[in-house]
Amino acid sequence: EPSTALPQLDLTPQKQCANGMFNCTFDARHLDGIGQRGATFLGAHVPTSICTPSRYAILTGRLASSSPMYSRERDGRLGQRDAIDIFWDSYLEASGMRTNTLGSMLQNAGYYTGFVGKYHLTSASSELHSYARGEHGVFVVDADFSTSAQARNQALFDGLTRAREPLQESIRRSGFNYTGAVELGNVGETSQLGLGVHNAEWEAEAATVFLREANERIGAGAAEAFYLHMCTTLTHSPGPQSGICANGHLCEAGLLSRLPSTKMASRPEIFARAGGKRCGWAEFDSVHTIWMDEQVGAVLSQLRELGVERDTLFIALADHQRLGKGGLYHGTRTPMLLQWPARVSPGQVLPRDVLVSSLDIVPTALDAARVLPLSRAEFPRNAGSTINGRSLLPPLA
């Protein structure tokens, strides 16, 4: 049966299998474990069923309409500024304005902060756009890795690395000390560069590197605690042909000189758990869901190895519903799981009529960090108003 950690649709397992989108032989054991050790929210929603504005809300605790890039007035049919354009992209920084993030809030409280994975909250420089369009060349995975191919790829890699630096700097300005395995936006945007693939191991390795680095800083008295914001590109399109079936050396940063080192199951093992080896549409959700679940397992394994899992608040959720994206029917629902062994009792299930929101992530984290005011009237201000949402910790035993 489908994982109990992903109760996104009111459909029977038989109907899920029949619609061709699911292979019902898989499980998401690491995600399931979070709910078993903590709480599962069956009534969780996001404020918008589109990914980018939803990511803005998760990071800021504010509705995407507060983004400086979200809307603008323009001349309408009457020749006056009576029309408003609503942007898909909700950037954190525009026209000299910058919205605070959970990263910057916790950074100010002495936390060492890290961002890993898909950002999608800033625009690319013209130089980075030119690389994405393949104007400087295309990465080629040569079967025998000939000297000429290596030289071409290395030159392209060096140039792309320089072009990606403004992206890294934008994320650091948003409140993050560490950036790793960063993707500007959707995977397909770099397909003309020969890189339009998911690489879950690359993201997971960056997350574990951050955790080890943060632990060392805390031990040395250089930080009070840590905060990691990890955004996998899974299970967004494209499917397995440009994901788990692709060359493991490829990622948005270029052609890696070595395969990432993680404690994730191998790709063949993931296929076996999904019940098949095809890289077609029928395997879209099952294979990539398991692959993403393995990323979660790698992060949890690193926390355990460092001996800090018990004292770490860990929240897992999606930025919108997989089916129904862009619509209000199911589109705003999201799986959400939380564990904090030192504070939250295991095995709690909050039913569907207990509505919670991804806007609650920021106040929950600030509550856990003990920097949230007792009075809601004193909540931190962000984007011109107080943050939305409420802490999820008080109703949990």
PDB file of N, CA and C in Angstrom, residues 7 11 33 46 53 68 78 106-107 113 121 155 180 184 201 207 230 296 299 329 341 351 365 373 383 393:
ATOM      1  N   PRO A   7      -0.533  10.838   2.904  1.00  0.00           N
ATOM      2  CA  PRO A   7      -1.984  10.715   2.733  1.00  0.00           C
ATOM      3  C   PRO A   7      -2.549  11.917   1.998  1.00  0.00           C
ATOM      4  N   LEU A  11      -8.288   8.697  -2.034  1.00  0.00           N
ATOM      5  CA  LEU A  11      -8.519   7.625  -2.993  1.00  0.00           C
ATOM      6  C   LEU A  11      -8.081   6.304  -2.373  1.00  0.00           C
ATOM      7  N   GLY A  33       8.949   6.987   9.419  1.00  0.00           N
ATOM      8  CA  GLY A  33       9.593   6.965  10.728  1.00  0.00           C
ATOM      9  C   GLY A  33       9.497   8.286  11.457  1.00  0.00           C
ATOM     10  N   VAL A  46      -0.698  24.292   2.203  1.00  0.00           N
ATOM     11  CA  VAL A  46       0.174  25.411   1.861  1.00  0.00           C
ATOM     12  C   VAL A  46      -0.709  26.556   1.388  1.00  0.00           C
ATOM     13  N   PRO A  53       5.790  30.671  -5.056  1.00  0.00           N
ATOM     14  CA  PRO A  53       5.225  31.478  -3.969  1.00  0.00           C
ATOM     15  C   PRO A  53       5.074  30.684  -2.669  1.00  0.00           C
ATOM     16  N   PRO A  68       8.313  41.569  -2.730  1.00  0.00           N
ATOM     17  CA  PRO A  68       8.509  42.774  -3.540  1.00  0.00           C
ATOM     18  C   PRO A  68       8.426  42.500  -5.036  1.00  0.00           C
ATOM     19  N   LEU A  78      -7.770  51.450 -20.167  1.00  0.00           N
ATOM     20  CA  LEU A  78      -8.179  52.849 -20.124  1.00  0.00           C
ATOM     21  C   LEU A  78      -6.994  53.793 -20.142  1.00  0.00           C
ATOM     22  N   LEU A 106      17.099  33.297  12.529  1.00  0.00           N
ATOM     23  CA  LEU A 106      17.859  32.409  13.409  1.00  0.00           C
ATOM     24  C   LEU A 106      19.340  32.759  13.402  1.00  0.00           C
ATOM     25  N   GLN A 107      19.825  33.262  12.285  1.00  0.00           N
ATOM     26  CA  GLN A 107      21.213  33.720  12.220  1.00  0.00           C
ATOM     27  C   GLN A 107      21.442  34.822  13.255  1.00  0.00           C
ATOM     28  N   THR A 113      23.568  28.684   9.856  1.00  0.00           N
ATOM     29  CA  THR A 113      22.474  28.359   8.952  1.00  0.00           C
ATOM     30  C   THR A 113      22.983  27.839   7.611  1.00  0.00           C
ATOM     31  N   LEU A 121      14.049  31.565  -5.741  1.00  0.00           N
ATOM     32  CA  LEU A 121      13.541  32.788  -5.131  1.00  0.00           C
ATOM     33  C   LEU A 121      14.379  34.002  -5.503  1.00  0.00           C
ATOM     34  N   ALA A 155      36.720  23.250 -18.701  1.00  0.00           N
ATOM     35  CA  ALA A 155      36.646  24.677 -19.020  1.00  0.00           C
ATOM     36  C   ALA A 155      35.214  25.191 -18.843  1.00  0.00           C
ATOM     37  N   GLY A 180      25.059  24.805  -0.484  1.00  0.00           N
ATOM     38  CA  GLY A 180      25.598  23.605  -1.110  1.00  0.00           C
ATOM     39  C   GLY A 180      24.593  22.971  -2.046  1.00  0.00           C
ATOM     40  N   LEU A 184      19.178  26.829  -9.123  1.00  0.00           N
ATOM     41  CA  LEU A 184      18.479  28.102  -9.275  1.00  0.00           C
ATOM     42  C   LEU A 184      16.969  27.913  -9.289  1.00  0.00           C
ATOM     43  N   GLU A 201      21.647  12.382  -4.696  1.00  0.00           N
ATOM     44  CA  GLU A 201      22.840  12.109  -3.879  1.00  0.00           C
ATOM     45  C   GLU A 201      23.676  13.377  -3.695  1.00  0.00           C
ATOM     46  N   ALA A 207      23.990  18.335   2.329  1.00  0.00           N
ATOM     47  CA  ALA A 207      23.304  18.466   3.616  1.00  0.00           C
ATOM     48  C   ALA A 207      24.121  17.855   4.745  1.00  0.00           C
ATOM     49  N   MET A 230      16.593  22.435   3.579  1.00  0.00           N
ATOM     50  CA  MET A 230      16.934  21.566   2.458  1.00  0.00           C
ATOM     51  C   MET A 230      15.740  21.420   1.524  1.00  0.00           C
ATOM     52  N   VAL A 296      16.110  11.869   2.859  1.00  0.00           N
ATOM     53  CA  VAL A 296      15.694  12.111   4.239  1.00  0.00           C
ATOM     54  C   VAL A 296      16.429  11.159   5.182  1.00  0.00           C
ATOM     55  N   VAL A 299      20.034  12.280   5.849  1.00  0.00           N
ATOM     56  CA  VAL A 299      20.125  13.392   6.797  1.00  0.00           C
ATOM     57  C   VAL A 299      19.889  12.901   8.221  1.00  0.00           C
ATOM     58  N   TYR A 329      -8.469  22.365  -5.627  1.00  0.00           N
ATOM     59  CA  TYR A 329      -8.944  21.055  -5.202  1.00  0.00           C
ATOM     60  C   TYR A 329      -7.744  20.137  -5.053  1.00  0.00           C
ATOM     61  N   PRO A 341      12.321  14.373  19.384  1.00  0.00           N
ATOM     62  CA  PRO A 341      12.239  13.377  20.463  1.00  0.00           C
ATOM     63  C   PRO A 341      12.338  13.956  21.862  1.00  0.00           C
ATOM     64  N   PRO A 351      -5.805  14.814  12.990  1.00  0.00           N
ATOM     65  CA  PRO A 351      -6.730  14.476  11.894  1.00  0.00           C
ATOM     66  C   PRO A 351      -6.891  15.613  10.895  1.00  0.00           C
ATOM     67  N   ALA A 365       9.587  27.143  14.374  1.00  0.00           N
ATOM     68  CA  ALA A 365      11.039  27.123  14.537  1.00  0.00           C
ATOM     69  C   ALA A 365      11.508  28.195  15.520  1.00  0.00           C
ATOM     70  N   PRO A 373       8.256  35.771  20.830  1.00  0.00           N
ATOM     71  CA  PRO A 373       7.611  36.476  21.946  1.00  0.00           C
ATOM     72  C   PRO A 373       6.365  35.736  22.423  1.00  0.00           C
ATOM     73  N   ALA A 383       8.335  41.893   5.977  1.00  0.00           N
ATOM     74  CA  ALA A 383       7.653  42.374   4.770  1.00  0.00           C
ATOM     75  C   ALA A 383       6.526  43.347   5.117  1.00  0.00           C
ATOM     76  N   LEU A 393       3.932  23.734  18.175  1.00  0.00           N
ATOM     77  CA  LEU A 393       4.392  22.977  19.347  1.00  0.00           C
ATOM     78  C   LEU A 393       3.366  22.935  20.490  1.00  0.00           C
TER      79      LEU A 393
END
